[in-house]
Coordinates of C-alpha atoms and ligand atoms in Angstrom, one line a residue:
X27 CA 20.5 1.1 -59.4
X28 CA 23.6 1.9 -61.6
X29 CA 26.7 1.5 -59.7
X30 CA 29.4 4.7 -60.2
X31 CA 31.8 4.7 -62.7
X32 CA 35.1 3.7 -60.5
X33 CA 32.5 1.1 -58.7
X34 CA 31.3 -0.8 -62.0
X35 CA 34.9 -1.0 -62.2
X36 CA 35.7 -3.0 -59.1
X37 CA 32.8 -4.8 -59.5
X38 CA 33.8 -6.0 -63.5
X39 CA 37.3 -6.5 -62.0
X40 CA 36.1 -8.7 -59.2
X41 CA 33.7 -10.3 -61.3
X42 CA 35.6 -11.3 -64.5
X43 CA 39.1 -9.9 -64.4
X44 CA 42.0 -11.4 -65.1
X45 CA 43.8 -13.2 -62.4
X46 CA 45.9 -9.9 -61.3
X47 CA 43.3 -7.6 -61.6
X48 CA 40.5 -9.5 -60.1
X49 CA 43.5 -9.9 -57.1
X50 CA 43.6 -6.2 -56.9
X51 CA 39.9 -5.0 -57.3
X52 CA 39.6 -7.6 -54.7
X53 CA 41.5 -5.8 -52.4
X54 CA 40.5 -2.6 -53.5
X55 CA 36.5 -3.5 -52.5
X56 CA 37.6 -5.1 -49.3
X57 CA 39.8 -1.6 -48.3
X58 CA 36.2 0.2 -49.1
X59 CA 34.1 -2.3 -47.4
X60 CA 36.3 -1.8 -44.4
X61 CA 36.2 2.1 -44.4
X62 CA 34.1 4.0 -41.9
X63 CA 33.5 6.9 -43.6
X64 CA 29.8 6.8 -44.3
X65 CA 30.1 8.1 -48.1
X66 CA 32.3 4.6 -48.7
X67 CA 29.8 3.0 -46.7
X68 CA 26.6 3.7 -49.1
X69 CA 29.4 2.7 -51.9
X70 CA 30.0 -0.7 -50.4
X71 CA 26.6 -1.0 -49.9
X72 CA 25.8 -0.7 -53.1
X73 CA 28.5 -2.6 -54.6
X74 CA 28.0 -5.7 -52.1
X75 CA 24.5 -5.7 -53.5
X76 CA 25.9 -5.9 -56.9
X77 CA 28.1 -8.7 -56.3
X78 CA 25.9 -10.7 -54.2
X79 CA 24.2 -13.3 -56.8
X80 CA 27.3 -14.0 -57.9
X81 CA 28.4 -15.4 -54.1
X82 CA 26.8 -18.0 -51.9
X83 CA 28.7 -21.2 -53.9
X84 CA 31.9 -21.5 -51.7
X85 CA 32.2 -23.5 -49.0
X86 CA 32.8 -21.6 -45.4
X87 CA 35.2 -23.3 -43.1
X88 CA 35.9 -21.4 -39.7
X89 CA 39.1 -22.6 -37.8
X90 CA 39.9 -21.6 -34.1
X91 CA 42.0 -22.6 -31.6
X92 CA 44.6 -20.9 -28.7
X93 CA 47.5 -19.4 -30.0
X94 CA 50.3 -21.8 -30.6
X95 CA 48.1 -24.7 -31.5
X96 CA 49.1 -24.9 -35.2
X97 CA 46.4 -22.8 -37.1
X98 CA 48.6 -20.8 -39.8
X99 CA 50.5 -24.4 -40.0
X100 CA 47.7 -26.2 -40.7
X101 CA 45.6 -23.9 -42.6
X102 CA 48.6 -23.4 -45.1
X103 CA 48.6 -27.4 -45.1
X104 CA 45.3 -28.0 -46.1
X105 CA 45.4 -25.0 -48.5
X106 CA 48.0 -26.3 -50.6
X107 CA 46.2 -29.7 -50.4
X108 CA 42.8 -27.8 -51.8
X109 CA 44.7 -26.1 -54.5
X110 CA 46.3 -29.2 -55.4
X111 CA 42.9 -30.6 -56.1
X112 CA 42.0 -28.2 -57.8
X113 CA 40.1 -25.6 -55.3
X114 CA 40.7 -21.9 -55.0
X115 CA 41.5 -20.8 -51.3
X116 CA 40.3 -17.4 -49.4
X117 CA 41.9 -17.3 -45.8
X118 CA 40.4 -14.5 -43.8
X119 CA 40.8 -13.8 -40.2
X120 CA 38.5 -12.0 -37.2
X121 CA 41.1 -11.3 -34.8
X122 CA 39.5 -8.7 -32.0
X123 CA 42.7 -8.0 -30.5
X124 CA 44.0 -6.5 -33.7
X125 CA 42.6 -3.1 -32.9
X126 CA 44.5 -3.4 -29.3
X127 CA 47.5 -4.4 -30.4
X128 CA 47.8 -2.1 -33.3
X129 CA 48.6 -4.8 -36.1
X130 CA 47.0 -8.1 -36.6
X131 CA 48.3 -11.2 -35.7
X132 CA 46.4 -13.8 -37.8
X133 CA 46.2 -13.8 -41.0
X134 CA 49.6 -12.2 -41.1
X135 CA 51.1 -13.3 -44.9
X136 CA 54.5 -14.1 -43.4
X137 CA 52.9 -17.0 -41.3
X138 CA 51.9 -18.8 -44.7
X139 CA 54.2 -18.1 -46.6
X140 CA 53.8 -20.9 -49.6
X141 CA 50.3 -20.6 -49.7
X142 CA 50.5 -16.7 -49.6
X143 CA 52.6 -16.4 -52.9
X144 CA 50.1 -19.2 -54.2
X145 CA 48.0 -18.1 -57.1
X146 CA 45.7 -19.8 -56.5
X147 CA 45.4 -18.4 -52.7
X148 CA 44.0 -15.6 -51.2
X149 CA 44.5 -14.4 -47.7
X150 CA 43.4 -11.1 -46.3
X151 CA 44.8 -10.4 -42.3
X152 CA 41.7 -9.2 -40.1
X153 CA 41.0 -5.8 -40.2
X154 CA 41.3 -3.1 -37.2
X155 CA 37.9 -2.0 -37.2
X156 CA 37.9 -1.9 -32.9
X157 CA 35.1 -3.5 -31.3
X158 CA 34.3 -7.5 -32.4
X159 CA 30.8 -7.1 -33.7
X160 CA 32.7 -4.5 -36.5
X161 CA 35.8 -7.0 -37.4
X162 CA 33.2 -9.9 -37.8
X163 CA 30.5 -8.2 -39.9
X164 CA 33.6 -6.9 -42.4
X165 CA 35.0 -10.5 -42.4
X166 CA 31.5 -11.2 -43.3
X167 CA 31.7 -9.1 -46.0
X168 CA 35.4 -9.7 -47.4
X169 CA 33.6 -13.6 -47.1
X170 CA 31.5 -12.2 -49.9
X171 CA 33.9 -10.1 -52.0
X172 CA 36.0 -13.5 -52.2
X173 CA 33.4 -15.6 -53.2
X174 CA 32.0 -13.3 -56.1
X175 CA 35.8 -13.6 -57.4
X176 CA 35.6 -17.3 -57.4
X177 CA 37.0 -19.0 -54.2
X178 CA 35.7 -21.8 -53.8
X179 CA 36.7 -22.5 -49.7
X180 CA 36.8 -19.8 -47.9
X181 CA 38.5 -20.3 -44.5
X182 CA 37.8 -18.1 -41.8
X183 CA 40.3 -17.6 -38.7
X184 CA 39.9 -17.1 -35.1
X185 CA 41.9 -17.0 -32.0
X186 CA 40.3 -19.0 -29.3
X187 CA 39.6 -16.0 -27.3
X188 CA 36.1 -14.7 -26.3
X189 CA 33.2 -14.4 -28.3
X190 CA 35.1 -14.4 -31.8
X191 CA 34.7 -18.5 -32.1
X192 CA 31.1 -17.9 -31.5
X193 CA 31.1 -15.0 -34.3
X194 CA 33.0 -17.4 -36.8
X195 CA 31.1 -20.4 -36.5
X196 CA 28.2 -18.0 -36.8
X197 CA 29.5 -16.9 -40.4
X198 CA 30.5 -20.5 -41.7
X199 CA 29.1 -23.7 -42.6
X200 CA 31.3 -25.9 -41.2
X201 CA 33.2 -24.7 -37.9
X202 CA 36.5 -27.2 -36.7
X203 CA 38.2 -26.5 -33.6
X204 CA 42.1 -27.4 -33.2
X205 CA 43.1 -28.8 -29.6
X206 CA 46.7 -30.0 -28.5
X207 CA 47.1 -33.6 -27.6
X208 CA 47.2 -32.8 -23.9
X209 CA 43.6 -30.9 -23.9
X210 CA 42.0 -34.5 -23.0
X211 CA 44.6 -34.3 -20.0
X212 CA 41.9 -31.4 -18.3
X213 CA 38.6 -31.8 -19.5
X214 CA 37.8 -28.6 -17.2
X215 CA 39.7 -26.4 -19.4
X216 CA 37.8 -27.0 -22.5
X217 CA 34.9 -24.4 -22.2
X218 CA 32.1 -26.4 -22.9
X219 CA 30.2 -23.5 -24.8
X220 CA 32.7 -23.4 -27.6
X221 CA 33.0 -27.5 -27.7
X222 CA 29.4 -27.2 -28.4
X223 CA 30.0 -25.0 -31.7
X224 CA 32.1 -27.6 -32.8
X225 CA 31.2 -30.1 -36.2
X226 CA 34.6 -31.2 -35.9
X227 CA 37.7 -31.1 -33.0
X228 CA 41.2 -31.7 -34.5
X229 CA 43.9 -32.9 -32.6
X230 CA 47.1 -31.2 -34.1
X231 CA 50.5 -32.2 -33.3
X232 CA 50.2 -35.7 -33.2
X233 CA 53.0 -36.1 -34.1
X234 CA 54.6 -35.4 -30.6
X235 CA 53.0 -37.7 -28.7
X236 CA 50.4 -40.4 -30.7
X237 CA 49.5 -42.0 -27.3
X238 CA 48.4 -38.8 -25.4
X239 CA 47.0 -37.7 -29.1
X240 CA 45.0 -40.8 -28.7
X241 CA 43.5 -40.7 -25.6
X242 CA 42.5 -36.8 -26.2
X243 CA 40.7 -38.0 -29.5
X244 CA 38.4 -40.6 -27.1
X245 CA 38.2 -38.3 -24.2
X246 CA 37.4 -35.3 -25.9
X247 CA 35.1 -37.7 -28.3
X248 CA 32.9 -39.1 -25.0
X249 CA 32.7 -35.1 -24.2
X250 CA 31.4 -34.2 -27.0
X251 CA 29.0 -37.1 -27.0
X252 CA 27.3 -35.9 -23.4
X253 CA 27.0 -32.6 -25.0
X254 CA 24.9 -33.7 -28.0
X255 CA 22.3 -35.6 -26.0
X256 CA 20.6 -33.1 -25.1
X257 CA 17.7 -34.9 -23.4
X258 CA 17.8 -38.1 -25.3
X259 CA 20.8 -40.4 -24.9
X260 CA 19.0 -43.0 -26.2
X261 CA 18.8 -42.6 -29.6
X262 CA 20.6 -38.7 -30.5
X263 CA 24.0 -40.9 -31.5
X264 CA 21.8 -43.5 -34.3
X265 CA 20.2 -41.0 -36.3
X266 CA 22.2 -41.2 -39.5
X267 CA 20.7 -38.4 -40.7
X268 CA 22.3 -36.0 -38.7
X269 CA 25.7 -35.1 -38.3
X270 CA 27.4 -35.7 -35.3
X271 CA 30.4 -34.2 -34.1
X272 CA 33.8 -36.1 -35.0
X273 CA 37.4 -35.9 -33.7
X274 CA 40.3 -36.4 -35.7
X275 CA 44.2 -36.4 -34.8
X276 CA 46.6 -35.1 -37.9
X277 CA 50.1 -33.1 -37.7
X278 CA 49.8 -29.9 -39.5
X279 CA 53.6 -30.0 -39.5
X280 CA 54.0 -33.4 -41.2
X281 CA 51.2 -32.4 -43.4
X282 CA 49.8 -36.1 -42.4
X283 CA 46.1 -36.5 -42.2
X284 CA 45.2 -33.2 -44.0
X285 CA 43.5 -35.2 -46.6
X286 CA 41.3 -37.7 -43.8
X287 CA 40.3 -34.2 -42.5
X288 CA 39.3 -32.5 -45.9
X289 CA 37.2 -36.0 -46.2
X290 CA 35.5 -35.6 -43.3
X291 CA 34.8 -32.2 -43.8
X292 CA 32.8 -33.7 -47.3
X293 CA 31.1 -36.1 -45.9
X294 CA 29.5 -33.1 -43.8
X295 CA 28.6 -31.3 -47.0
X296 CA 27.0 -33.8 -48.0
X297 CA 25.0 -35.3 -45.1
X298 CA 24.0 -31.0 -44.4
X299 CA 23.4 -30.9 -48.0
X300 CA 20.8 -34.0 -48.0
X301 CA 19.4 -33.3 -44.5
X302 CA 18.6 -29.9 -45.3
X303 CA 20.7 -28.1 -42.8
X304 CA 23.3 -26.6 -45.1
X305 CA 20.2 -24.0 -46.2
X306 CA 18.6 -23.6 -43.2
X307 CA 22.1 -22.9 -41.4
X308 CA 23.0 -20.4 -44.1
X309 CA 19.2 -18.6 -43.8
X310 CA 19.3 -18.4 -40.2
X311 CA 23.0 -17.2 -40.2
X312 CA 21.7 -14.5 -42.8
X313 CA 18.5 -13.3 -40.6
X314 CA 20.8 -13.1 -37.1
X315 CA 23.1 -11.1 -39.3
X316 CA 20.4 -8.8 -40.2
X317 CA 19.4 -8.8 -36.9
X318 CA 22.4 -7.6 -35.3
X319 CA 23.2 -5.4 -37.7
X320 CA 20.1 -3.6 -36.7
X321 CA 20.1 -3.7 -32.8
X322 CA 23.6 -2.4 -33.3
X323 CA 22.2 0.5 -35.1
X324 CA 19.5 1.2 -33.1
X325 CA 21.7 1.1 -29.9
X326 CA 24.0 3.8 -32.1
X327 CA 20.9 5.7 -32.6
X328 CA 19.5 5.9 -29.4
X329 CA 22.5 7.0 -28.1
X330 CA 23.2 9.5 -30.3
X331 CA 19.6 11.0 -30.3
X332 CA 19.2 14.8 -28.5
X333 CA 16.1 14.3 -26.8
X334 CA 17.6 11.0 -25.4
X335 CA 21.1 12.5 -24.6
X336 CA 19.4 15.4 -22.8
X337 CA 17.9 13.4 -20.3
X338 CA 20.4 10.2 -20.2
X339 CA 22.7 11.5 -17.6
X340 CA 20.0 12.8 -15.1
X341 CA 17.8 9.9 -15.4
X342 CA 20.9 7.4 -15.1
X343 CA 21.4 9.2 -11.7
X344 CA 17.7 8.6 -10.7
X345 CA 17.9 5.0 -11.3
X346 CA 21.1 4.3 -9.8
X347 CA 20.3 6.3 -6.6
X348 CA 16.9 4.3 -6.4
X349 CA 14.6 7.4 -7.3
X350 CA 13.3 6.0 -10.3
X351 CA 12.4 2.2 -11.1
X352 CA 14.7 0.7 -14.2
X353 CA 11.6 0.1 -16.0
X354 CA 9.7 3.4 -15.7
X355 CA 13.3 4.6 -16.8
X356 CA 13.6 2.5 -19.9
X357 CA 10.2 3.3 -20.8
X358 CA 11.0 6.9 -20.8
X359 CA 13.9 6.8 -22.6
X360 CA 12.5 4.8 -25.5
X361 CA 9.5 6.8 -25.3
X362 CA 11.9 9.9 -26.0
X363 CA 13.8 8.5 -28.5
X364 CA 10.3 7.2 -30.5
X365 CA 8.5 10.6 -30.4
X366 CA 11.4 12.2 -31.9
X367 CA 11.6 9.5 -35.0
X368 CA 8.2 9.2 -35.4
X369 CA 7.2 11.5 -38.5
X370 CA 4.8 14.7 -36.8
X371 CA 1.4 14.1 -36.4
X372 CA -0.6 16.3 -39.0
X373 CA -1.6 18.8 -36.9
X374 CA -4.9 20.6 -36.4
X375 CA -5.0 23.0 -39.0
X376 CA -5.5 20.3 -41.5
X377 CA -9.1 18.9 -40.5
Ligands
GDP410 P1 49.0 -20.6 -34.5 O1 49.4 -19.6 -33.5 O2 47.8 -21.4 -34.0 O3 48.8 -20.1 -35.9 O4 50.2 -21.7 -34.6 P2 51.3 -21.9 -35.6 O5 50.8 -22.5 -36.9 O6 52.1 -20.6 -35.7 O7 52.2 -23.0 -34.9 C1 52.9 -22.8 -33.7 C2 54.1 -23.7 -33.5 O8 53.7 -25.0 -33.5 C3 55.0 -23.5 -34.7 O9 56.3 -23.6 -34.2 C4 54.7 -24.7 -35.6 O10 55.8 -25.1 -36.3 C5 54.3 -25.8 -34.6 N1 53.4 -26.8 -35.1 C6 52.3 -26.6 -35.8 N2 51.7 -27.7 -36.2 C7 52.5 -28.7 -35.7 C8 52.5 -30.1 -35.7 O11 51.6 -30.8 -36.3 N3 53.5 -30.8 -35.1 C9 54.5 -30.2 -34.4 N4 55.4 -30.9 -33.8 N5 54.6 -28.8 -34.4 C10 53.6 -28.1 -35.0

């Protein structure tokens, strides 16, 4: 399907354009991909469609970590390290506070500032869109824009808040979490679901205490150990073939140990690449997209469907005041909401 005029545009300028206009049709797809109007929608649609065999080849590295931990610092670290080796860095963020707050607080150009006047950099703040499933499918889709315009690492942000760690480590290939050098000191406080999404804990700030650094690194490392097991200690931490979780300490500050982390972070390419888990982490990540972009639109739907808004309320009241079983309730609803879609039986007439 031919794209319109202004979109073949974008698309050519995304594609192939020179470094300043590829930069600006960058943004300009991102700003329509991030729209809610549905006529920009179908256009995105269509234009993310276009672009999409031309993305896929960048590496995906999701970053989180509380506030204060060093992300911005250390992300601008290892971006200038990338470029200086030759890479071209996207840095995106899914911040779901943004749309409380009113403005966004990562990704914010002012917090890199060498890599954000960097040519050879990238970065795109998290957009407002309200509600976390929203800001992480358009980061997943600003993921794609960057890649068709030839980044090669992508990094995507996060705030250690919630559910958007599990959403960015759902989106990336590679997902490192950054810990202070006191986190060993309370074990408690490290939520054990988000350890789990870890390939790779980071120690930042070293550089302020080495010893405490130290003793986080083997703490947090014997953790993350008794989380992997899962059923068989015995032999989980042999098998070379797969990849097991490391911990590193750096200073994002001091810019020391950006270049033992970017080394681990290849060695995990590769072992994903040759294991096979690099493509089958990218397919499933694809499908659950897919996935809950459709439950999300069906829950959309049924909500805004007549025949199930005319009876929602009463039978709401019904089941909360015990009259009618949940079940029987559910059943009815759906029932309502399927009759309706379904296309009208041919009718009588017609035999
Ligand atoms: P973010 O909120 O996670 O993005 O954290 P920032 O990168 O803004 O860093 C928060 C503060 O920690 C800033 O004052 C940084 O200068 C400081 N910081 C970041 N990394 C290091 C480090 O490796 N060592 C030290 N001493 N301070 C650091």
């Amino acid at each position: 399907m031919a794209l319109p005029l202004q979109d073949q545009a974008l698309l050519d300028g995304v594609l192939q354009g020179s470094a300043m206009q590829r930069r600006r049709a960058m943004a300009k797809a991102i700003t329509l991909l991030e729209s809610t109007r549905p006529d920009h929608r179908a256009r995105a649609d269509a234009l993310l469609t276009a672009l999409l065999p031309a993305t896929g080849n960048a590496f995906r590295l999701g970053i989180s970590g509380v506030p204060g931990v060093g992300k911005s610092t250390f992300i601008e670290a290892l971006g200038l390290h990338l470029i200086g080796l030759g890479h071209r860095v996207a840095v995106l963020a899914v911040d779901p506070s943004s749309s409380v707050s009113g403005g966004s607080i990562l990704g914010d150009k002012t917090r890199m500032e060498q890599l954000s006047v960097n040519a050879s950099a990238y970065i795109r703040p998290s957009p407002s869109a309200g509600t976390l499933g929203g800001v992480a499918e358009k980061t997943r889709e600003a993921m794609l824009v960057c890649e068709a315009a030839g980044y090669d690492v992508i990094i995507v942000e996060t705030v250690g808040v919630g559910q958007s760690e599990t959403a960015v480590a759902g989106m990336t290939d590679m997902y490192a979490l950054l810990q202070l050098p006191n986190a060993g000191d309370d074990l408690q406080a490290i939520k054990k679901g988000v350890m789990e999404l870890a390939d790779l804990v980071v120690i930042n700030k070293a550089d302020i205490d080495e010893a405490a650094a130290t003793r986080a690194q083997a703490q947090i490392a014997s953790a993350l150990r008794l989380f992997g097991q899962h059923g068989n200690p015995e032999h989980a931490h042999h098998d070379l073939r797969i990849w097991h979780p490391q911990v590193i300490q750096l200073s994002a500050l001091r810019s020391k140990g950006i270049d033992r982390f970017w080394a681990c972070v290849e060695s995990f390419r590769t072992l994903q690449t040759a294991n096979g888990q690099f493509h089958a982490r990218r397919q499933q990540q694809a499908l659950a997209w897919m996935w809950d972009m459709i439950h999300a639109g069906l829950r959309q739907r049924f909500a805004a469907h007549p025949a199930v808004r005319e009876e929602l309320a009463d039978i709401t009241q019904r089941v909360a005041g015990g009259r009618l079983p949940a079940s029987a309730a559910a059943r009815r609803l759906l029932g309502r909401f399927t009759d309706a879609a379904q296309p009208a039986p041919p009718s009588s007439t017609d035999s």
